[in-house]
Amino acid sequence: MEDKITSIVTDDRIDEILHLKATKEELLIILNYIIMDYKKYQMTDKILLQSDKMQKLNFEECLDNRFVYLFVPGVKNSMDSTSQKEVRYTYEPKDGKINKEKYRNGRKTESTDITFEQLNKMVSSFNQSTGAFLSSKPNFAESRFVAPLLPQEEVSKREKVQVKGGQIQYVQQPRKNRPAFKNYTAEEISKHNKPGDVWTVLNGKVYDISIYMDYHPGGSEKLMLGAGKDCTKLFNQFHSWVKGHAFLEQDYIGNLKN
């Protein structure tokens, strides 16, 4: 397995598993973690893995392929393994740990070491919470509209990041091109899910949180979990005692249409 790589490919992301001298069991742990991450962010348990010959693959078969293409319902995959992806992850097993690195548009933004035991715990926690929720949901469109919950160990960290300013500075920002106040469907809201254009739903109210992305103490990445989705359960996982409408009122643009 020396120098062998298995890459999980979508149109905007690629995850590269370096085999090196890792055992098959260790490689499967990494693969399970990657698939969990896709389930979490796509909010579905309906994942299809295929070879470049369009053959359906199980997890062990994936490790025998250089490129594996991941499909979820409603998301296009052009099966392009040559172009640079917006996000790239690499997983290098070494000395009983995995060095996980993240690249955005070719630039390395993160590098962390994590143990196989930690990966297993995260997958297990996901399967018991969000994973169980997804598998019980017969309505795919409904389940995709609900922002994913996070493993409890991630919630407990409550890491802070450097932001542009505090609540006062955020409130003082000018609001240009504010959307019309009205009732919005889930389909309309789900289209606003990219940096610079982020809507979310909290307790049935719709908010345009595009400006707040730069002022959220927990960072924009956490907010993106609720981009174009109903973030109520995720919000309560972190801030159950906080009245969200009190500090997002100026970005309240309507209500969720049932």
PDB file of N, CA, C and O in Angstrom, residues 29-60:
ATOM      1  N   ILE A  29     -11.506   3.479   9.115  1.00  0.00           N
ATOM      2  CA  ILE A  29     -11.890   4.465  10.127  1.00  0.00           C
ATOM      3  C   ILE A  29     -11.865   5.869   9.520  1.00  0.00           C
ATOM      4  O   ILE A  29     -12.790   6.670   9.721  1.00  0.00           O
ATOM      5  N   ILE A  30     -10.812   6.172   8.761  1.00  0.00           N
ATOM      6  CA  ILE A  30     -10.716   7.476   8.106  1.00  0.00           C
ATOM      7  C   ILE A  30     -11.851   7.649   7.104  1.00  0.00           C
ATOM      8  O   ILE A  30     -12.508   8.702   7.051  1.00  0.00           O
ATOM      9  N   LEU A  31     -12.116   6.625   6.306  1.00  0.00           N
ATOM     10  CA  LEU A  31     -13.182   6.694   5.303  1.00  0.00           C
ATOM     11  C   LEU A  31     -14.543   6.897   5.966  1.00  0.00           C
ATOM     12  O   LEU A  31     -15.363   7.703   5.511  1.00  0.00           O
ATOM     13  N   ASN A  32     -14.792   6.187   7.062  1.00  0.00           N
ATOM     14  CA  ASN A  32     -16.043   6.347   7.802  1.00  0.00           C
ATOM     15  C   ASN A  32     -16.206   7.785   8.284  1.00  0.00           C
ATOM     16  O   ASN A  32     -17.311   8.344   8.246  1.00  0.00           O
ATOM     17  N   TYR A  33     -15.119   8.375   8.746  1.00  0.00           N
ATOM     18  CA  TYR A  33     -15.157   9.758   9.227  1.00  0.00           C
ATOM     19  C   TYR A  33     -15.494  10.719   8.088  1.00  0.00           C
ATOM     20  O   TYR A  33     -16.304  11.648   8.249  1.00  0.00           O
ATOM     21  N   ILE A  34     -14.884  10.503   6.914  1.00  0.00           N
ATOM     22  CA  ILE A  34     -15.148  11.372   5.764  1.00  0.00           C
ATOM     23  C   ILE A  34     -16.617  11.291   5.353  1.00  0.00           C
ATOM     24  O   ILE A  34     -17.269  12.314   5.111  1.00  0.00           O
ATOM     25  N   ILE A  35     -17.143  10.068   5.283  1.00  0.00           N
ATOM     26  CA  ILE A  35     -18.546   9.895   4.898  1.00  0.00           C
ATOM     27  C   ILE A  35     -19.470  10.536   5.933  1.00  0.00           C
ATOM     28  O   ILE A  35     -20.474  11.158   5.595  1.00  0.00           O
ATOM     29  N   MET A  36     -19.112  10.398   7.213  1.00  0.00           N
ATOM     30  CA  MET A  36     -19.891  11.065   8.268  1.00  0.00           C
ATOM     31  C   MET A  36     -19.924  12.565   8.037  1.00  0.00           C
ATOM     32  O   MET A  36     -20.970  13.223   8.191  1.00  0.00           O
ATOM     33  N   ASP A  37     -18.783  13.139   7.663  1.00  0.00           N
ATOM     34  CA  ASP A  37     -18.698  14.581   7.454  1.00  0.00           C
ATOM     35  C   ASP A  37     -19.608  15.022   6.312  1.00  0.00           C
ATOM     36  O   ASP A  37     -20.285  16.062   6.400  1.00  0.00           O
ATOM     37  N   TYR A  38     -19.647  14.231   5.254  1.00  0.00           N
ATOM     38  CA  TYR A  38     -20.546  14.545   4.137  1.00  0.00           C
ATOM     39  C   TYR A  38     -22.010  14.434   4.571  1.00  0.00           C
ATOM     40  O   TYR A  38     -22.839  15.280   4.213  1.00  0.00           O
ATOM     41  N   LYS A  39     -22.332  13.404   5.319  1.00  0.00           N
ATOM     42  CA  LYS A  39     -23.715  13.247   5.795  1.00  0.00           C
ATOM     43  C   LYS A  39     -24.125  14.442   6.646  1.00  0.00           C
ATOM     44  O   LYS A  39     -25.249  14.938   6.553  1.00  0.00           O
ATOM     45  N   LYS A  40     -23.194  14.888   7.477  1.00  0.00           N
ATOM     46  CA  LYS A  40     -23.482  15.995   8.390  1.00  0.00           C
ATOM     47  C   LYS A  40     -23.753  17.285   7.629  1.00  0.00           C
ATOM     48  O   LYS A  40     -24.711  17.998   7.920  1.00  0.00           O
ATOM     49  N   TYR A  41     -22.904  17.594   6.641  1.00  0.00           N
ATOM     50  CA  TYR A  41     -23.041  18.865   5.948  1.00  0.00           C
ATOM     51  C   TYR A  41     -24.105  18.836   4.860  1.00  0.00           C
ATOM     52  O   TYR A  41     -24.695  19.869   4.545  1.00  0.00           O
ATOM     53  N   GLN A  42     -24.349  17.656   4.265  1.00  0.00           N
ATOM     54  CA  GLN A  42     -25.411  17.557   3.266  1.00  0.00           C
ATOM     55  C   GLN A  42     -26.751  17.197   3.903  1.00  0.00           C
ATOM     56  O   GLN A  42     -27.781  17.206   3.250  1.00  0.00           O
ATOM     57  N   MET A  43     -26.719  16.853   5.154  1.00  0.00           N
ATOM     58  CA  MET A  43     -27.913  16.521   5.931  1.00  0.00           C
ATOM     59  C   MET A  43     -28.705  15.382   5.274  1.00  0.00           C
ATOM     60  O   MET A  43     -29.926  15.461   5.068  1.00  0.00           O
ATOM     61  N   THR A  44     -28.016  14.304   4.957  1.00  0.00           N
ATOM     62  CA  THR A  44     -28.658  13.128   4.387  1.00  0.00           C
ATOM     63  C   THR A  44     -27.834  11.887   4.692  1.00  0.00           C
ATOM     64  O   THR A  44     -26.615  11.959   4.854  1.00  0.00           O
ATOM     65  N   ASP A  45     -28.523  10.742   4.786  1.00  0.00           N
ATOM     66  CA  ASP A  45     -27.788   9.483   4.910  1.00  0.00           C
ATOM     67  C   ASP A  45     -27.806   8.722   3.590  1.00  0.00           C
ATOM     68  O   ASP A  45     -27.351   7.581   3.515  1.00  0.00           O
ATOM     69  N   LYS A  46     -28.322   9.369   2.549  1.00  0.00           N
ATOM     70  CA  LYS A  46     -28.415   8.740   1.221  1.00  0.00           C
ATOM     71  C   LYS A  46     -27.175   9.088   0.415  1.00  0.00           C
ATOM     72  O   LYS A  46     -27.158  10.039  -0.370  1.00  0.00           O
ATOM     73  N   ILE A  47     -26.123   8.320   0.624  1.00  0.00           N
ATOM     74  CA  ILE A  47     -24.838   8.564  -0.029  1.00  0.00           C
ATOM     75  C   ILE A  47     -24.518   7.389  -0.944  1.00  0.00           C
ATOM     76  O   ILE A  47     -24.655   6.224  -0.554  1.00  0.00           O
ATOM     77  N   LEU A  48     -24.090   7.715  -2.162  1.00  0.00           N
ATOM     78  CA  LEU A  48     -23.711   6.692  -3.135  1.00  0.00           C
ATOM     79  C   LEU A  48     -22.246   6.897  -3.514  1.00  0.00           C
ATOM     80  O   LEU A  48     -21.829   8.008  -3.839  1.00  0.00           O
ATOM     81  N   LEU A  49     -21.468   5.823  -3.460  1.00  0.00           N
ATOM     82  CA  LEU A  49     -20.052   5.857  -3.830  1.00  0.00           C
ATOM     83  C   LEU A  49     -19.852   5.037  -5.099  1.00  0.00           C
ATOM     84  O   LEU A  49     -20.267   3.881  -5.163  1.00  0.00           O
ATOM     85  N   GLN A  50     -19.199   5.639  -6.097  1.00  0.00           N
ATOM     86  CA  GLN A  50     -19.014   4.952  -7.382  1.00  0.00           C
ATOM     87  C   GLN A  50     -17.584   5.101  -7.876  1.00  0.00           C
ATOM     88  O   GLN A  50     -16.901   6.081  -7.579  1.00  0.00           O
ATOM     89  N   SER A  51     -17.167   4.109  -8.666  1.00  0.00           N
ATOM     90  CA  SER A  51     -15.860   4.160  -9.316  1.00  0.00           C
ATOM     91  C   SER A  51     -15.965   5.013 -10.578  1.00  0.00           C
ATOM     92  O   SER A  51     -17.055   5.447 -10.967  1.00  0.00           O
ATOM     93  N   ASP A  52     -14.821   5.238 -11.242  1.00  0.00           N
ATOM     94  CA  ASP A  52     -14.860   6.011 -12.487  1.00  0.00           C
ATOM     95  C   ASP A  52     -15.550   5.250 -13.611  1.00  0.00           C
ATOM     96  O   ASP A  52     -15.832   5.814 -14.671  1.00  0.00           O
ATOM     97  N   LYS A  53     -15.837   3.958 -13.383  1.00  0.00           N
ATOM     98  CA  LYS A  53     -16.594   3.159 -14.347  1.00  0.00           C
ATOM     99  C   LYS A  53     -18.062   3.046 -13.956  1.00  0.00           C
ATOM    100  O   LYS A  53     -18.795   2.187 -14.463  1.00  0.00           O
ATOM    101  N   MET A  54     -18.474   3.914 -13.014  1.00  0.00           N
ATOM    102  CA  MET A  54     -19.863   3.991 -12.562  1.00  0.00           C
ATOM    103  C   MET A  54     -20.320   2.736 -11.836  1.00  0.00           C
ATOM    104  O   MET A  54     -21.507   2.397 -11.808  1.00  0.00           O
ATOM    105  N   GLN A  55     -19.376   2.021 -11.222  1.00  0.00           N
ATOM    106  CA  GLN A  55     -19.725   0.840 -10.431  1.00  0.00           C
ATOM    107  C   GLN A  55     -19.935   1.259  -8.980  1.00  0.00           C
ATOM    108  O   GLN A  55     -19.122   1.980  -8.402  1.00  0.00           O
ATOM    109  N   LYS A  56     -21.033   0.792  -8.389  1.00  0.00           N
ATOM    110  CA  LYS A  56     -21.312   1.087  -6.993  1.00  0.00           C
ATOM    111  C   LYS A  56     -20.283   0.384  -6.114  1.00  0.00           C
ATOM    112  O   LYS A  56     -19.959  -0.787  -6.326  1.00  0.00           O
ATOM    113  N   LEU A  57     -19.764   1.097  -5.109  1.00  0.00           N
ATOM    114  CA  LEU A  57     -18.695   0.566  -4.266  1.00  0.00           C
ATOM    115  C   LEU A  57     -19.119   0.525  -2.803  1.00  0.00           C
ATOM    116  O   LEU A  57     -19.790   1.435  -2.317  1.00  0.00           O
ATOM    117  N   ASN A  58     -18.703  -0.543  -2.100  1.00  0.00           N
ATOM    118  CA  ASN A  58     -18.807  -0.520  -0.642  1.00  0.00           C
ATOM    119  C   ASN A  58     -17.521   0.088  -0.093  1.00  0.00           C
ATOM    120  O   ASN A  58     -16.587   0.416  -0.845  1.00  0.00           O
ATOM    121  N   PHE A  59     -17.435   0.248   1.216  1.00  0.00           N
ATOM    122  CA  PHE A  59     -16.289   0.941   1.802  1.00  0.00           C
ATOM    123  C   PHE A  59     -14.958   0.248   1.478  1.00  0.00           C
ATOM    124  O   PHE A  59     -13.977   0.892   1.119  1.00  0.00           O
ATOM    125  N   GLU A  60     -14.914  -1.062   1.631  1.00  0.00           N
ATOM    126  CA  GLU A  60     -13.650  -1.780   1.377  1.00  0.00           C
ATOM    127  C   GLU A  60     -13.244  -1.664  -0.084  1.00  0.00           C
ATOM    128  O   GLU A  60     -12.059  -1.520  -0.395  1.00  0.00           O
TER     129      GLU A  60
END
